[in-house]
């Protein structure tokens, strides 16, 4: 059996702006698996944007939705799953991800993250002073991504190089 078929899913975790969706789509090109972005599923399920969910129902409600979506998505196999930066905050999500695939953490420096997200209005946690908010959240989440099977610093790599490293680590 091909090694590829022995891996249930490749699950991308990491702080906002670390390139999970971009790298996920690149992996799909290479592997022909399905691509699932849990944020997109949440928006579909809620029928509103992420800023609207935060504004109307608060972060806790968003996290409940996020958990439900993640659990549902991970019932399937052979997918590249891109998760929201905070999906790792709940232990039940970390356990679930660890049991349902190869977990890959993408990292980037504060400067790189700021550069990638500064124009973006779709991330409620970064509105009104993105630099300070990135700094505080990175500190708060310092160890949150360390349960991954593989960690890749993305600052100086393009999406092809990152995808290649992931596939090498998966022996694909
Ligand atoms: C969040 C990250 C976002 C999105 C939501 C909350 C977080 O996803 O899920 O705004 O808590 O880090 P991205 O990491 O794709 O930006």
PDB file of C-alpha atoms and ligand atoms in Angstrom:
ATOM      1  CA  UNK A   1       0.000   0.000   0.000  1.00  0.00           C
ATOM      2  CA  UNK A   2       1.197   3.505  -0.789  1.00  0.00           C
ATOM      3  CA  UNK A   3       2.405   5.449   2.275  1.00  0.00           C
ATOM      4  CA  UNK A   4      -0.041   8.197   1.250  1.00  0.00           C
ATOM      5  CA  UNK A   5      -2.931   5.828   1.945  1.00  0.00           C
ATOM      6  CA  UNK A   6      -1.675   5.097   5.445  1.00  0.00           C
ATOM      7  CA  UNK A   7      -2.088   8.710   6.532  1.00  0.00           C
ATOM      8  CA  UNK A   8      -5.660   9.593   7.414  1.00  0.00           C
ATOM      9  CA  UNK A   9      -5.384  13.337   6.976  1.00  0.00           C
ATOM     10  CA  UNK A  10      -2.818  16.104   6.911  1.00  0.00           C
ATOM     11  CA  UNK A  11      -3.978  18.703   9.434  1.00  0.00           C
ATOM     12  CA  UNK A  12      -2.437  22.169   9.303  1.00  0.00           C
ATOM     13  CA  UNK A  13      -2.341  24.200  12.494  1.00  0.00           C
ATOM     14  CA  UNK A  14      -0.666  27.510  13.288  1.00  0.00           C
ATOM     15  CA  UNK A  15      -1.184  31.126  14.205  1.00  0.00           C
ATOM     16  CA  UNK A  16      -3.119  33.447  11.895  1.00  0.00           C
ATOM     17  CA  UNK A  17      -1.075  34.375   8.837  1.00  0.00           C
ATOM     18  CA  UNK A  18       1.262  31.392   8.890  1.00  0.00           C
ATOM     19  CA  UNK A  19       0.020  30.234   5.477  1.00  0.00           C
ATOM     20  CA  UNK A  20      -2.167  27.234   6.368  1.00  0.00           C
ATOM     21  CA  UNK A  21      -4.674  27.753   3.539  1.00  0.00           C
ATOM     22  CA  UNK A  22      -2.062  28.596   0.933  1.00  0.00           C
ATOM     23  CA  UNK A  23       0.069  25.582   1.799  1.00  0.00           C
ATOM     24  CA  UNK A  24      -3.026  23.393   2.101  1.00  0.00           C
ATOM     25  CA  UNK A  25      -4.084  24.219  -1.442  1.00  0.00           C
ATOM     26  CA  UNK A  26      -0.565  23.527  -2.682  1.00  0.00           C
ATOM     27  CA  UNK A  27      -0.615  20.093  -1.002  1.00  0.00           C
ATOM     28  CA  UNK A  28      -3.927  19.359  -2.700  1.00  0.00           C
ATOM     29  CA  UNK A  29      -2.311  20.094  -6.066  1.00  0.00           C
ATOM     30  CA  UNK A  30       0.373  17.550  -5.278  1.00  0.00           C
ATOM     31  CA  UNK A  31      -1.688  14.836  -3.600  1.00  0.00           C
ATOM     32  CA  UNK A  32      -5.104  15.095  -5.194  1.00  0.00           C
ATOM     33  CA  UNK A  33      -6.816  14.900  -1.819  1.00  0.00           C
ATOM     34  CA  UNK A  34      -9.755  17.093  -0.826  1.00  0.00           C
ATOM     35  CA  UNK A  35      -9.085  20.483   0.758  1.00  0.00           C
ATOM     36  CA  UNK A  36     -11.134  21.539   3.766  1.00  0.00           C
ATOM     37  CA  UNK A  37     -10.779  24.888   5.516  1.00  0.00           C
ATOM     38  CA  UNK A  38     -12.606  24.681   8.850  1.00  0.00           C
ATOM     39  CA  UNK A  39     -13.170  28.461   8.901  1.00  0.00           C
ATOM     40  CA  UNK A  40     -15.011  28.182   5.581  1.00  0.00           C
ATOM     41  CA  UNK A  41     -17.150  25.341   7.004  1.00  0.00           C
ATOM     42  CA  UNK A  42     -17.968  27.454  10.076  1.00  0.00           C
ATOM     43  CA  UNK A  43     -19.070  30.371   7.886  1.00  0.00           C
ATOM     44  CA  UNK A  44     -21.254  28.013   5.812  1.00  0.00           C
ATOM     45  CA  UNK A  45     -22.785  26.425   8.881  1.00  0.00           C
ATOM     46  CA  UNK A  46     -23.453  29.728  10.660  1.00  0.00           C
ATOM     47  CA  UNK A  47     -24.611  31.537   7.529  1.00  0.00           C
ATOM     48  CA  UNK A  48     -22.561  34.591   8.500  1.00  0.00           C
ATOM     49  CA  UNK A  49     -18.970  35.816   8.432  1.00  0.00           C
ATOM     50  CA  UNK A  50     -16.490  35.173  11.235  1.00  0.00           C
ATOM     51  CA  UNK A  51     -16.518  38.828  12.378  1.00  0.00           C
ATOM     52  CA  UNK A  52     -20.332  38.627  12.518  1.00  0.00           C
ATOM     53  CA  UNK A  53     -20.239  35.434  14.617  1.00  0.00           C
ATOM     54  CA  UNK A  54     -17.833  37.065  17.088  1.00  0.00           C
ATOM     55  CA  UNK A  55     -19.846  40.257  17.214  1.00  0.00           C
ATOM     56  CA  UNK A  56     -23.279  38.692  17.636  1.00  0.00           C
ATOM     57  CA  UNK A  57     -22.513  35.609  19.721  1.00  0.00           C
ATOM     58  CA  UNK A  58     -18.985  36.019  21.113  1.00  0.00           C
ATOM     59  CA  UNK A  59     -15.819  33.972  20.934  1.00  0.00           C
ATOM     60  CA  UNK A  60     -17.090  31.079  23.081  1.00  0.00           C
ATOM     61  CA  UNK A  61     -19.888  30.409  20.608  1.00  0.00           C
ATOM     62  CA  UNK A  62     -17.388  30.528  17.750  1.00  0.00           C
ATOM     63  CA  UNK A  63     -15.207  27.965  19.586  1.00  0.00           C
ATOM     64  CA  UNK A  64     -18.219  25.655  20.014  1.00  0.00           C
ATOM     65  CA  UNK A  65     -18.968  25.869  16.307  1.00  0.00           C
ATOM     66  CA  UNK A  66     -15.297  25.323  15.541  1.00  0.00           C
ATOM     67  CA  UNK A  67     -15.208  22.171  17.646  1.00  0.00           C
ATOM     68  CA  UNK A  68     -18.352  20.765  16.022  1.00  0.00           C
ATOM     69  CA  UNK A  69     -17.047  21.454  12.524  1.00  0.00           C
ATOM     70  CA  UNK A  70     -13.626  19.986  13.269  1.00  0.00           C
ATOM     71  CA  UNK A  71     -15.121  16.786  14.699  1.00  0.00           C
ATOM     72  CA  UNK A  72     -17.379  16.396  11.653  1.00  0.00           C
ATOM     73  CA  UNK A  73     -14.608  17.098   9.135  1.00  0.00           C
ATOM     74  CA  UNK A  74     -12.267  14.627  10.798  1.00  0.00           C
ATOM     75  CA  UNK A  75     -14.759  11.800  10.374  1.00  0.00           C
ATOM     76  CA  UNK A  76     -13.496  11.710   6.767  1.00  0.00           C
ATOM     77  CA  UNK A  77     -10.071  10.641   5.469  1.00  0.00           C
ATOM     78  CA  UNK A  78      -7.622  11.709   2.794  1.00  0.00           C
ATOM     79  CA  UNK A  79      -8.078  15.418   3.231  1.00  0.00           C
ATOM     80  CA  UNK A  80      -5.835  18.367   3.754  1.00  0.00           C
ATOM     81  CA  UNK A  81      -7.459  20.180   6.645  1.00  0.00           C
ATOM     82  CA  UNK A  82      -6.585  23.817   7.294  1.00  0.00           C
ATOM     83  CA  UNK A  83      -7.693  24.915  10.775  1.00  0.00           C
ATOM     84  CA  UNK A  84      -8.211  28.309  12.375  1.00  0.00           C
ATOM     85  CA  UNK A  85      -5.369  29.626  14.526  1.00  0.00           C
ATOM     86  CA  UNK A  86      -7.337  29.080  17.720  1.00  0.00           C
ATOM     87  CA  UNK A  87      -8.550  25.542  16.993  1.00  0.00           C
ATOM     88  CA  UNK A  88      -5.686  24.239  19.122  1.00  0.00           C
ATOM     89  CA  UNK A  89      -6.887  26.006  22.264  1.00  0.00           C
ATOM     90  CA  UNK A  90      -9.249  23.247  23.377  1.00  0.00           C
ATOM     91  CA  UNK A  91      -7.663  20.079  24.575  1.00  0.00           C
ATOM     92  CA  UNK A  92     -10.410  17.964  23.019  1.00  0.00           C
ATOM     93  CA  UNK A  93      -9.516  19.454  19.630  1.00  0.00           C
ATOM     94  CA  UNK A  94      -5.820  18.725  20.107  1.00  0.00           C
ATOM     95  CA  UNK A  95      -6.578  15.127  21.057  1.00  0.00           C
ATOM     96  CA  UNK A  96      -8.913  14.732  18.109  1.00  0.00           C
ATOM     97  CA  UNK A  97      -6.429  16.153  15.620  1.00  0.00           C
ATOM     98  CA  UNK A  98      -3.630  13.999  17.007  1.00  0.00           C
ATOM     99  CA  UNK A  99      -5.721  10.889  16.495  1.00  0.00           C
ATOM    100  CA  UNK A 100      -6.979  11.725  13.015  1.00  0.00           C
ATOM    101  CA  UNK A 101      -3.894  12.500  11.026  1.00  0.00           C
ATOM    102  CA  UNK A 102      -0.471  13.979  10.670  1.00  0.00           C
ATOM    103  CA  UNK A 103      -0.524  17.351  12.430  1.00  0.00           C
ATOM    104  CA  UNK A 104       1.728  19.972  10.874  1.00  0.00           C
ATOM    105  CA  UNK A 105       2.343  23.308  12.606  1.00  0.00           C
ATOM    106  CA  UNK A 106       3.333  26.296  10.489  1.00  0.00           C
ATOM    107  CA  UNK A 107       5.107  29.109  12.316  1.00  0.00           C
ATOM    108  CA  UNK A 108       6.266  32.601  11.418  1.00  0.00           C
ATOM    109  CA  UNK A 109       7.802  35.541  13.216  1.00  0.00           C
ATOM    110  CA  UNK A 110       5.711  38.392  14.569  1.00  0.00           C
ATOM    111  CA  UNK A 111       6.978  40.618  11.754  1.00  0.00           C
ATOM    112  CA  UNK A 112       6.019  38.143   9.029  1.00  0.00           C
ATOM    113  CA  UNK A 113       2.599  37.569  10.555  1.00  0.00           C
ATOM    114  CA  UNK A 114       1.939  41.300  10.841  1.00  0.00           C
ATOM    115  CA  UNK A 115       2.970  41.826   7.238  1.00  0.00           C
ATOM    116  CA  UNK A 116       0.631  39.099   6.027  1.00  0.00           C
ATOM    117  CA  UNK A 117      -2.452  40.093   8.045  1.00  0.00           C
ATOM    118  CA  UNK A 118      -2.260  43.871   8.505  1.00  0.00           C
ATOM    119  CA  UNK A 119      -4.783  44.685   5.716  1.00  0.00           C
ATOM    120  CA  UNK A 120      -7.198  41.957   6.725  1.00  0.00           C
ATOM    121  CA  UNK A 121     -10.521  42.877   8.314  1.00  0.00           C
ATOM    122  CA  UNK A 122     -11.770  39.312   8.540  1.00  0.00           C
ATOM    123  CA  UNK A 123      -9.904  38.424  11.751  1.00  0.00           C
ATOM    124  CA  UNK A 124     -11.824  39.852  14.716  1.00  0.00           C
ATOM    125  CA  UNK A 125      -9.081  39.053  17.217  1.00  0.00           C
ATOM    126  CA  UNK A 126      -6.675  41.404  15.433  1.00  0.00           C
ATOM    127  CA  UNK A 127      -8.908  44.444  14.929  1.00  0.00           C
ATOM    128  CA  UNK A 128      -7.881  47.712  16.574  1.00  0.00           C
ATOM    129  CA  UNK A 129      -4.106  47.426  16.963  1.00  0.00           C
ATOM    130  CA  UNK A 130      -2.972  44.323  15.092  1.00  0.00           C
ATOM    131  CA  UNK A 131       0.683  44.528  16.181  1.00  0.00           C
ATOM    132  CA  UNK A 132      -0.099  44.579  19.912  1.00  0.00           C
ATOM    133  CA  UNK A 133      -2.743  41.918  19.521  1.00  0.00           C
ATOM    134  CA  UNK A 134      -0.428  39.609  17.594  1.00  0.00           C
ATOM    135  CA  UNK A 135       2.240  40.111  20.236  1.00  0.00           C
ATOM    136  CA  UNK A 136      -0.150  39.302  23.107  1.00  0.00           C
ATOM    137  CA  UNK A 137      -1.775  36.316  21.426  1.00  0.00           C
ATOM    138  CA  UNK A 138       1.551  34.835  20.326  1.00  0.00           C
ATOM    139  CA  UNK A 139       2.690  35.018  23.933  1.00  0.00           C
ATOM    140  CA  UNK A 140      -0.525  33.514  25.218  1.00  0.00           C
ATOM    141  CA  UNK A 141      -0.309  30.696  22.655  1.00  0.00           C
ATOM    142  CA  UNK A 142       3.429  30.173  22.923  1.00  0.00           C
ATOM    143  CA  UNK A 143       3.165  26.413  23.424  1.00  0.00           C
ATOM    144  CA  UNK A 144      -0.237  25.833  21.919  1.00  0.00           C
ATOM    145  CA  UNK A 145       1.057  24.441  18.645  1.00  0.00           C
ATOM    146  CA  UNK A 146       3.803  22.244  20.035  1.00  0.00           C
ATOM    147  CA  UNK A 147       1.784  19.017  19.974  1.00  0.00           C
ATOM    148  CA  UNK A 148       2.259  18.859  16.189  1.00  0.00           C
ATOM    149  CA  UNK A 149       4.098  15.936  14.614  1.00  0.00           C
ATOM    150  CA  UNK A 150       6.057  18.375  12.474  1.00  0.00           C
ATOM    151  CA  UNK A 151       6.785  22.112  12.773  1.00  0.00           C
ATOM    152  CA  UNK A 152       7.935  24.293   9.887  1.00  0.00           C
ATOM    153  CA  UNK A 153       9.099  27.909  10.090  1.00  0.00           C
ATOM    154  CA  UNK A 154       7.603  29.501   6.992  1.00  0.00           C
ATOM    155  CA  UNK A 155       9.319  32.910   6.951  1.00  0.00           C
ATOM    156  CA  UNK A 156      11.880  32.167   4.278  1.00  0.00           C
ATOM    157  CA  UNK A 157      10.117  29.419   2.361  1.00  0.00           C
ATOM    158  CA  UNK A 158       7.590  29.545  -0.457  1.00  0.00           C
ATOM    159  CA  UNK A 159       4.503  27.353  -0.607  1.00  0.00           C
ATOM    160  CA  UNK A 160       6.188  24.783  -2.883  1.00  0.00           C
ATOM    161  CA  UNK A 161       9.103  24.337  -0.487  1.00  0.00           C
ATOM    162  CA  UNK A 162       6.805  24.018   2.503  1.00  0.00           C
ATOM    163  CA  UNK A 163       4.572  21.459   0.754  1.00  0.00           C
ATOM    164  CA  UNK A 164       7.668  19.502  -0.288  1.00  0.00           C
ATOM    165  CA  UNK A 165       8.926  19.364   3.302  1.00  0.00           C
ATOM    166  CA  UNK A 166       5.578  18.138   4.519  1.00  0.00           C
ATOM    167  CA  UNK A 167       5.424  15.423   1.881  1.00  0.00           C
ATOM    168  CA  UNK A 168       8.979  14.341   2.669  1.00  0.00           C
ATOM    169  CA  UNK A 169       8.126  14.079   6.353  1.00  0.00           C
ATOM    170  CA  UNK A 170       5.094  11.994   5.447  1.00  0.00           C
ATOM    171  CA  UNK A 171       7.319   9.858   3.154  1.00  0.00           C
ATOM    172  CA  UNK A 172       5.105  10.683   0.184  1.00  0.00           C
TER     173      UNK A 172
HETATM  174  C1  LIG B   1      -8.575  32.683  14.897  1.00  0.00           C
HETATM  175  C2  LIG B   1      -8.039  32.453  13.666  1.00  0.00           C
HETATM  176  C3  LIG B   1      -8.815  32.582  12.413  1.00  0.00           C
HETATM  177  C4  LIG B   1     -10.304  32.331  12.695  1.00  0.00           C
HETATM  178  C5  LIG B   1     -10.787  33.208  13.801  1.00  0.00           C
HETATM  179  C6  LIG B   1     -10.016  32.994  15.108  1.00  0.00           C
HETATM  180  C7  LIG B   1      -7.703  32.545  16.104  1.00  0.00           C
HETATM  181  O1  LIG B   1      -8.339  31.670  11.430  1.00  0.00           O
HETATM  182  O2  LIG B   1     -10.518  30.984  13.008  1.00  0.00           O
HETATM  183  O3  LIG B   1     -10.689  34.547  13.374  1.00  0.00           O
HETATM  184  O4  LIG B   1      -8.234  32.454  17.218  1.00  0.00           O
HETATM  185  O5  LIG B   1      -6.461  32.492  15.934  1.00  0.00           O
HETATM  186  P1  LIG B   1      -6.935  31.841  10.626  1.00  0.00           P
HETATM  187  O6  LIG B   1      -5.863  31.251  11.487  1.00  0.00           O
HETATM  188  O7  LIG B   1      -7.161  31.052   9.384  1.00  0.00           O
HETATM  189  O8  LIG B   1      -6.769  33.285  10.374  1.00  0.00           O
END
